[in-house]
Amino acid sequence: MSTLMSTALLGTSRTAPSFDDLPADVRSAAAQLGGDPAVVLLEAAALARAYRAGGAGSVTADVPAPAEDDPRLVLPESSSTHLLSMLAAKATLLDDWFALAIERNFRAPDHLVAELLTYARAGEVYRERILRIVGERGQWLAVRNPEWSMLIRNHGGVDGWRHGTPTERLRWLTNTRRSEPAKASAELTQSWETERGEHKAAFLAALVTGLSAEDMPLLERALDDRRKDVRREAATVLARLPQSPFGERMARRVQEWVRIERTQSGVRLVVEAPEEIDAAAKRDGIEDRPNPHTDYRAEYVRQAISAAPLSLWNTMVGQPVEVLNLSLDRTWEPILHDAWSTAAVLQHNSEWSQAIFRTRGLSTDRRLLPMIPSRDLADLLLSGTGDANILHPDRAAIFQALPRPWPEDITASVVAQWERVAARRADGGARSAEFSRYKYADSLRLAQAGFPYSAVTLLGRAAERARDLDWQQAFVKTANAIVHRKTLLEELT
């Protein structure tokens, strides 16, 4: 209890105010007070409160060395202003803008570095690209503000790993894997046995960056960890290394549980899922009875195929398209296709991804779409018929994966479909609400970033022909957004 509080409780008639436990500056000022002890007590309390609210003792610090010069071109003033407005609006153009700015080797002007770091701290979506733009001067500033510690990338040594907080250590590991993966792996291997269980899974996930055969010994050790989440993460990362002992073990299990039958009527795939799995399978991450409400035997097979090397199927059957066209039991078809898709994603196998895309079409796992040639994506978009056609919601993921700017034929097809929708809206009727431009807000927003500049002419003509005022405004707004995008990108050239 403070001496002032003690005096207040006892009363100034029984004890005199004491200032011994007040800060030195307050104690010095309070010692000069005089008069009625009760008034002195209140005035001293007021001084102490004011000091706590706004006072600060003087400190000394060394002036840091100036940040190193950044020889890159400084962003034009107009581009800097537009960047801030785009970040505030989370504009769809940001991806293209950052790609071009980094390609042209631009940097942020010094007076914007702090504001851009604030955006980088607030969200992960554009964090790394913002840090590229602010460069070494941004790193210099981030080091001097504890709130920006998550943005520090040039740690210089392993102190961030050996003596940092769990968050700082994960950051160091993740960043170091980008430039020196072997060094990061060696540090984690050395400290593995003393790491806390709740941190190990996140550390293993960081190994995905720069993953190689050199990481296999540590990942195999992690399969024996006491924590389930650590073992599961180790198995997931190992599945990205198909040419590994782990992949070979999974391949043997698939060969035990799946067989190919060749008959006069054709080739079919037969699954004989096990009733139980052994300890070795559990060690490799196949979860025993993962969900009591589903067929756990199907889960055993799905997990094994997801982690087995896809080259196994070339030996068992042939080319990916032959495997995907095998005769399958209707119950097993979705399970096997999901497993093959997961394996293609983990192994980053473009041949299998394209074969699945040709077989599954719109049902293709969206994780595979970045590995599909742009022309194939465009052709599938153009294959629709009827009112749904190219703007159907089930095509949204394909639009997002399509490289920008979109091909001319895709652009023309989208505008033509919008015009058909606008005409249905203008004609009215009981279903007119279905053709409101607000129902197509997502496709309109995607088009602002994806349409080529030549679409401005198409949109202008569509606006002239539109009989519905809302759609007319939508065509004009989209055209203006494309012109604005062209202006912003030309500022960087």
XYZ file of C-alpha atoms in Angstrom:
493
model
C 0.000 0.000 0.000
C 1.395 3.469 -0.879
C 2.231 5.891 1.905
C -0.248 8.432 0.541
C -3.041 5.841 0.655
C -2.035 4.838 4.172
C -2.146 8.457 5.337
C -5.544 8.969 3.698
C -6.968 5.923 5.485
C -5.536 6.831 8.899
C -6.212 10.566 8.599
C -3.782 13.468 8.630
C -4.569 14.092 12.293
C -2.932 10.764 13.188
C -0.024 10.662 10.709
C 1.787 13.143 8.484
C 1.864 12.666 4.716
C 4.932 10.756 3.537
C 6.327 10.910 0.000
C 9.004 8.209 0.289
C 7.553 5.810 -2.289
C 6.774 8.462 -4.941
C 8.954 8.801 -8.059
C 11.913 11.124 -7.531
C 10.494 13.944 -9.670
C 7.119 13.856 -7.839
C 8.780 13.502 -4.439
C 10.872 16.616 -5.099
C 7.809 18.661 -6.083
C 5.700 17.352 -3.180
C 8.401 18.255 -0.651
C 7.877 21.927 -1.536
C 4.177 21.842 -0.638
C 3.055 23.435 2.586
C -0.015 24.351 4.588
C -2.855 22.199 5.834
C -1.665 18.524 5.868
C -4.966 17.414 4.302
C -4.485 19.836 1.430
C -0.852 18.742 1.065
C -2.014 15.122 0.886
C -4.524 15.876 -1.876
C -2.042 17.997 -3.835
C 0.621 15.256 -3.622
C -1.900 12.674 -4.807
C -2.822 14.954 -7.728
C 0.860 15.331 -8.638
C 1.381 11.553 -8.559
C -1.686 10.935 -10.721
C -0.649 13.552 -13.280
C 2.827 12.048 -13.397
C 1.441 8.571 -14.030
C -0.921 9.862 -16.711
C 1.529 11.932 -18.718
C 4.893 12.135 -17.066
C 7.988 10.304 -18.231
C 11.488 10.218 -16.935
C 14.347 11.249 -19.162
C 16.281 8.508 -20.895
C 19.382 8.351 -23.031
C 19.918 6.337 -26.165
C 22.519 6.005 -28.853
C 21.623 7.540 -32.180
C 21.375 4.635 -34.665
C 23.394 4.628 -37.828
C 21.360 5.837 -40.809
C 19.666 3.261 -42.998
C 21.593 2.139 -46.038
C 20.835 3.811 -49.341
C 18.346 2.020 -51.564
C 19.518 2.479 -55.173
C 16.210 1.401 -56.705
C 13.943 3.792 -58.552
C 11.553 5.710 -56.306
C 7.884 5.227 -57.061
C 6.306 8.211 -58.845
C 4.317 10.376 -56.461
C 1.043 9.517 -58.191
C 1.797 5.782 -57.943
C 2.536 6.109 -54.230
C -0.783 7.835 -53.631
C -2.646 5.257 -55.666
C -0.941 2.413 -53.798
C -2.261 3.684 -50.465
C -5.785 4.080 -51.817
C -5.708 0.590 -53.342
C -4.504 -0.942 -50.076
C -7.271 0.836 -48.182
C -9.877 -0.443 -50.667
C -8.290 -3.939 -51.003
C -8.463 -3.424 -54.758
C -8.311 -6.413 -57.096
C -5.660 -4.561 -59.107
C -3.064 -4.897 -56.336
C -1.731 -8.238 -57.584
C -0.921 -6.823 -61.010
C 0.359 -3.545 -59.581
C 2.823 -5.210 -57.193
C 4.023 -7.639 -59.875
C 4.870 -4.787 -62.247
C 6.361 -2.513 -59.567
C 8.678 -5.274 -58.336
C 9.583 -6.277 -61.891
C 10.542 -2.650 -62.662
C 12.603 -2.464 -59.438
C 10.693 0.376 -57.768
C 10.875 1.224 -54.075
C 8.603 3.233 -51.808
C 9.523 6.863 -51.059
C 10.950 7.309 -47.573
C 8.010 9.287 -46.227
C 5.618 6.382 -46.950
C 7.650 3.557 -45.448
C 6.081 3.764 -41.979
C 2.533 3.868 -43.358
C 3.192 0.884 -45.619
C 4.653 -1.075 -42.704
C 1.412 -0.440 -40.835
C -0.509 -2.058 -43.708
C 1.961 -4.956 -43.786
C 1.475 -5.574 -40.064
C -2.330 -5.497 -40.368
C -2.670 -8.323 -42.901
C -0.739 -11.155 -44.538
C -2.165 -10.986 -48.073
C 0.245 -8.341 -49.408
C 2.774 -8.380 -46.552
C 5.733 -9.871 -48.405
C 5.182 -7.684 -51.462
C 4.979 -4.556 -49.322
C 8.238 -5.557 -47.638
C 9.836 -5.899 -51.079
C 8.711 -2.377 -51.931
C 9.953 -0.770 -48.686
C 13.216 -2.715 -48.860
C 16.126 -2.305 -46.462
C 14.881 1.029 -45.184
C 11.675 -0.650 -44.125
C 13.717 -3.285 -42.298
C 15.772 -0.563 -40.600
C 12.578 1.055 -39.342
C 10.902 -2.222 -38.335
C 13.843 -3.102 -36.084
C 13.228 0.081 -34.105
C 9.524 -0.431 -33.432
C 8.549 -3.446 -31.302
C 5.092 -3.484 -32.885
C 6.719 -4.220 -36.256
C 8.952 -7.054 -35.065
C 6.921 -9.552 -37.130
C 8.066 -7.715 -40.265
C 11.797 -8.141 -39.661
C 13.342 -10.364 -42.303
C 17.091 -9.677 -42.135
C 17.792 -11.080 -38.674
C 21.514 -11.467 -39.304
C 22.516 -14.633 -37.455
C 20.677 -17.219 -35.433
C 19.928 -15.160 -32.314
C 16.301 -14.861 -33.431
C 16.106 -18.653 -33.351
C 18.171 -19.497 -30.300
C 16.968 -16.776 -27.942
C 13.658 -15.500 -29.350
C 10.056 -16.036 -28.366
C 8.144 -18.884 -30.082
C 6.721 -16.414 -32.590
C 10.137 -14.903 -33.311
C 11.690 -18.347 -33.691
C 9.032 -19.491 -36.167
C 9.548 -16.264 -38.110
C 13.300 -16.845 -38.226
C 12.838 -20.446 -39.352
C 10.341 -19.496 -42.066
C 12.475 -16.655 -43.412
C 15.709 -18.632 -43.327
C 14.129 -21.522 -45.225
C 13.677 -19.139 -48.167
C 17.387 -18.386 -48.505
C 19.307 -21.029 -46.531
C 17.064 -24.077 -46.091
C 19.893 -26.371 -44.972
C 20.903 -23.952 -42.221
C 17.343 -23.700 -40.912
C 16.947 -27.483 -40.976
C 20.238 -27.972 -39.123
C 19.194 -25.586 -36.338
C 15.818 -27.282 -35.913
C 17.427 -30.726 -35.937
C 19.889 -29.684 -33.241
C 17.194 -28.373 -30.909
C 14.439 -30.871 -31.760
C 14.583 -32.961 -28.586
C 14.288 -29.887 -26.349
C 11.504 -28.174 -28.301
C 8.119 -27.796 -26.634
C 5.487 -30.077 -28.126
C 3.008 -27.319 -28.901
C 5.529 -25.600 -31.206
C 6.874 -28.566 -33.127
C 4.049 -28.907 -35.676
C 4.398 -25.282 -36.798
C 8.169 -25.703 -37.116
C 7.690 -28.769 -39.324
C 5.179 -26.921 -41.519
C 7.843 -24.271 -42.176
C 10.035 -26.938 -43.805
C 7.718 -27.002 -46.835
C 9.650 -23.987 -48.139
C 12.877 -25.299 -49.628
C 11.901 -28.902 -48.895
C 14.435 -31.511 -50.044
C 15.729 -34.995 -49.290
C 18.000 -33.459 -46.638
C 14.924 -32.871 -44.465
C 13.842 -36.510 -44.451
C 15.815 -37.650 -41.346
C 14.216 -35.005 -39.141
C 10.744 -35.682 -40.542
C 11.160 -39.424 -39.935
C 12.120 -38.675 -36.322
C 8.998 -36.551 -35.979
C 6.820 -39.533 -36.942
C 7.686 -40.988 -33.520
C 6.752 -37.870 -31.564
C 4.341 -38.222 -28.653
C 1.988 -35.529 -29.971
C -0.546 -36.460 -32.625
C -0.476 -33.058 -34.359
C 3.306 -33.305 -34.771
C 3.099 -36.793 -36.275
C 0.318 -35.714 -38.631
C 2.280 -32.673 -39.820
C 5.401 -34.760 -40.386
C 3.417 -37.186 -42.541
C 1.866 -34.337 -44.533
C 5.260 -32.801 -45.288
C 6.799 -36.188 -46.159
C 3.999 -36.766 -48.662
C 5.558 -33.917 -50.681
C 8.659 -36.098 -51.160
C 7.397 -39.014 -53.273
C 10.894 -40.448 -53.835
C 11.454 -41.154 -50.147
C 11.273 -44.187 -47.839
C 7.970 -42.784 -46.579
C 6.588 -42.736 -50.141
C 7.809 -46.273 -50.720
C 6.023 -47.493 -47.595
C 2.793 -45.844 -48.700
C 3.141 -47.346 -52.172
C 3.432 -50.846 -50.704
C 0.241 -50.302 -48.706
C -1.639 -49.147 -51.800
C -0.481 -52.244 -53.658
C -1.761 -54.402 -50.793
C -5.159 -52.698 -50.629
C -5.778 -52.020 -54.334
C -5.500 -54.410 -57.256
C -6.028 -54.190 -60.987
C -8.289 -56.744 -62.629
C -7.988 -57.302 -66.374
C -10.938 -59.093 -67.941
C -12.398 -59.471 -71.405
C -14.711 -56.530 -70.721
C -11.878 -54.240 -69.689
C -9.650 -53.188 -66.831
C -11.116 -52.361 -63.449
C -9.724 -51.236 -60.143
C -10.744 -53.233 -57.078
C -10.276 -51.942 -53.531
C -9.921 -54.283 -50.584
C -9.724 -51.963 -47.598
C -8.317 -53.404 -44.368
C -10.460 -53.818 -41.297
C -7.571 -52.751 -39.090
C -4.244 -51.022 -39.633
C -0.995 -51.982 -37.979
C 1.349 -49.894 -35.840
C 3.597 -49.111 -38.797
C 0.683 -47.573 -40.728
C -0.315 -45.520 -37.703
C 3.276 -44.292 -37.387
C 3.132 -43.096 -41.009
C 0.141 -40.923 -40.244
C -2.768 -43.096 -41.333
C -5.302 -42.206 -38.716
C -7.068 -45.130 -37.069
C -10.858 -44.776 -37.258
C -10.679 -41.018 -37.925
C -14.425 -40.489 -37.980
C -16.868 -42.930 -36.380
C -19.658 -41.620 -38.624
C -17.923 -42.531 -41.909
C -16.442 -45.672 -43.432
C -13.059 -45.682 -41.706
C -11.773 -48.324 -44.127
C -12.311 -45.920 -47.010
C -10.343 -43.338 -45.060
C -7.417 -45.742 -44.729
C -7.299 -46.126 -48.506
C -7.771 -42.414 -49.189
C -4.946 -41.445 -46.835
C -2.563 -44.037 -48.303
C -3.219 -43.033 -51.930
C -2.930 -39.334 -51.069
C 0.585 -39.926 -49.711
C 1.837 -42.510 -52.211
C 3.942 -41.425 -55.219
C 1.819 -40.982 -58.315
C 4.466 -42.807 -60.346
C 3.136 -45.988 -58.689
C 0.099 -45.859 -60.973
C 2.261 -45.737 -64.079
C 3.635 -49.123 -63.022
C 0.277 -50.579 -62.024
C -1.851 -49.255 -64.904
C -0.227 -46.785 -67.292
C -0.629 -43.092 -68.063
C -2.719 -40.872 -65.727
C -5.610 -40.661 -68.171
C -5.789 -44.470 -68.267
C -5.907 -44.606 -64.467
C -8.624 -41.962 -64.258
C -10.758 -43.794 -66.817
C -10.632 -47.133 -65.017
C -13.906 -48.779 -64.167
C -14.595 -48.042 -60.497
C -17.216 -49.000 -57.994
C -19.523 -46.000 -57.581
C -18.804 -45.908 -53.848
C -15.064 -45.655 -54.384
C -14.993 -43.213 -57.286
C -15.201 -39.917 -55.308
C -12.790 -41.219 -52.656
C -10.136 -42.229 -55.164
C -10.455 -39.056 -57.233
C -10.101 -36.957 -54.092
C -6.998 -38.936 -53.109
C -5.407 -38.571 -56.549
C -6.118 -34.821 -56.507
C -4.531 -34.429 -53.078
C -1.482 -36.390 -54.215
C -1.147 -34.198 -57.326
C -1.266 -31.067 -55.158
C 1.257 -32.333 -52.603
C 3.648 -33.603 -55.278
C 3.018 -30.606 -57.537
C 2.476 -32.965 -60.450
C 1.299 -30.992 -63.483
C 0.812 -34.099 -65.670
C -1.682 -35.592 -63.226
C -3.305 -32.219 -62.606
C -4.000 -31.754 -66.296
C -5.288 -35.305 -66.673
C -7.682 -34.816 -63.753
C -8.824 -31.511 -65.235
C -9.572 -33.129 -68.598
C -11.479 -35.906 -66.848
C -13.315 -33.954 -64.156
C -13.882 -30.599 -65.835
C -15.773 -28.228 -63.563
C -15.516 -30.746 -60.720
C -11.716 -30.410 -60.653
C -10.289 -29.661 -57.229
C -9.556 -25.923 -57.279
C -6.138 -26.544 -55.750
C -5.069 -28.060 -59.093
C -6.111 -25.103 -61.260
C -2.816 -23.134 -61.006
C -1.122 -26.090 -62.755
C -3.562 -26.090 -65.700
C -2.558 -24.333 -68.989
C -4.452 -21.092 -69.468
C -5.861 -22.164 -72.834
C -7.385 -25.272 -71.287
C -9.011 -23.133 -68.595
C -10.377 -20.766 -71.230
C -11.763 -23.587 -73.363
C -13.662 -25.040 -70.410
C -15.126 -21.630 -69.603
C -16.366 -21.333 -73.177
C -17.963 -24.778 -73.146
C -21.067 -23.828 -71.150
C -24.507 -23.494 -72.686
C -27.751 -21.806 -71.765
C -28.324 -19.008 -69.274
C -25.654 -20.323 -66.879
C -22.945 -20.442 -69.552
C -19.728 -18.683 -68.741
C -20.979 -16.762 -65.696
C -22.232 -19.732 -63.723
C -20.903 -19.686 -60.112
C -19.249 -23.084 -60.571
C -16.828 -21.361 -62.950
C -15.681 -18.736 -60.450
C -12.596 -20.689 -59.337
C -11.519 -21.117 -62.962
C -11.870 -17.391 -63.617
C -9.694 -16.687 -60.588
C -7.025 -19.119 -61.834
C -7.056 -17.723 -65.383
C -3.925 -15.598 -66.055
C -4.596 -11.914 -66.664
C -5.434 -10.250 -68.950
C -8.038 -12.765 -70.071
C -8.115 -13.937 -73.701
C -10.172 -11.951 -76.178
C -12.666 -14.776 -76.751
C -13.340 -15.144 -73.002
C -13.831 -11.386 -72.709
C -16.256 -11.276 -75.629
C -18.217 -14.239 -74.279
C -18.563 -12.684 -70.822
C -19.755 -9.339 -72.209
C -22.230 -11.112 -74.519
C -23.627 -13.073 -71.587
C -23.979 -9.892 -69.522
C -25.902 -8.331 -72.411
C -28.286 -11.293 -72.532
C -28.830 -10.978 -68.781
C -29.395 -7.213 -69.102
C -31.997 -7.787 -71.821
C -33.848 -10.294 -69.623
C -33.795 -7.737 -66.828
C -35.184 -5.004 -69.101
C -37.980 -7.257 -70.312
C -39.220 -7.552 -66.739
C -41.482 -10.350 -65.679
C -41.669 -12.454 -62.564
C -38.019 -13.530 -62.776
C -36.518 -10.102 -63.489
C -34.891 -9.945 -60.034
C -32.698 -12.921 -60.990
C -31.077 -10.790 -63.689
C -30.189 -7.793 -61.535
C -26.604 -6.605 -61.960
C -26.149 -7.088 -58.215
C -26.503 -10.841 -58.744
C -23.419 -10.630 -60.960
C -21.306 -8.414 -58.716
C -18.565 -11.044 -58.367
C -18.081 -11.505 -62.096
C -18.151 -7.737 -62.658
C -15.456 -7.267 -60.017
C -13.281 -10.028 -61.470
C -13.631 -8.521 -64.929
C -12.324 -5.146 -63.752
C -9.004 -6.817 -63.015
C -9.087 -9.500 -65.719
C -10.403 -7.863 -68.890
C -7.864 -6.630 -71.451
C -7.983 -2.954 -72.376
C -9.713 -3.836 -75.649
C -12.818 -4.675 -73.593
C -13.478 -0.950 -73.113
C -14.879 -0.760 -76.637
C -17.088 -3.819 -76.118
C -18.412 -2.428 -72.841
C -19.090 0.963 -74.408
C -21.239 -0.636 -77.093
C -23.003 -2.784 -74.501
C -23.839 0.337 -72.489
C -25.307 2.003 -75.581
C -27.513 -1.006 -76.278
C -28.591 -1.654 -72.681
C -32.257 -0.929 -71.949
C -31.852 -1.437 -68.203
C -30.365 1.613 -66.445
C -28.599 -0.409 -63.727
C -26.859 -2.611 -66.276
C -25.976 0.403 -68.373
C -24.220 1.895 -65.345
C -22.502 -1.448 -64.642
C -21.041 -1.526 -68.172
C -19.820 2.065 -67.856
C -18.354 1.477 -64.385
C -16.480 -1.630 -65.537
C -15.082 0.203 -68.569
C -13.957 3.114 -66.389
C -12.273 0.703 -63.979
C -10.298 -0.841 -66.852
C -9.201 2.589 -68.079
C -8.174 3.471 -64.532
C -6.226 0.204 -64.241
C -4.389 0.979 -67.485
C -3.502 4.433 -66.174
C -2.157 3.092 -62.874
C -0.019 0.446 -64.550
C 1.312 2.858 -67.181
C 2.580 5.084 -64.365
C 5.079 2.322 -63.581
C 6.441 2.058 -67.124
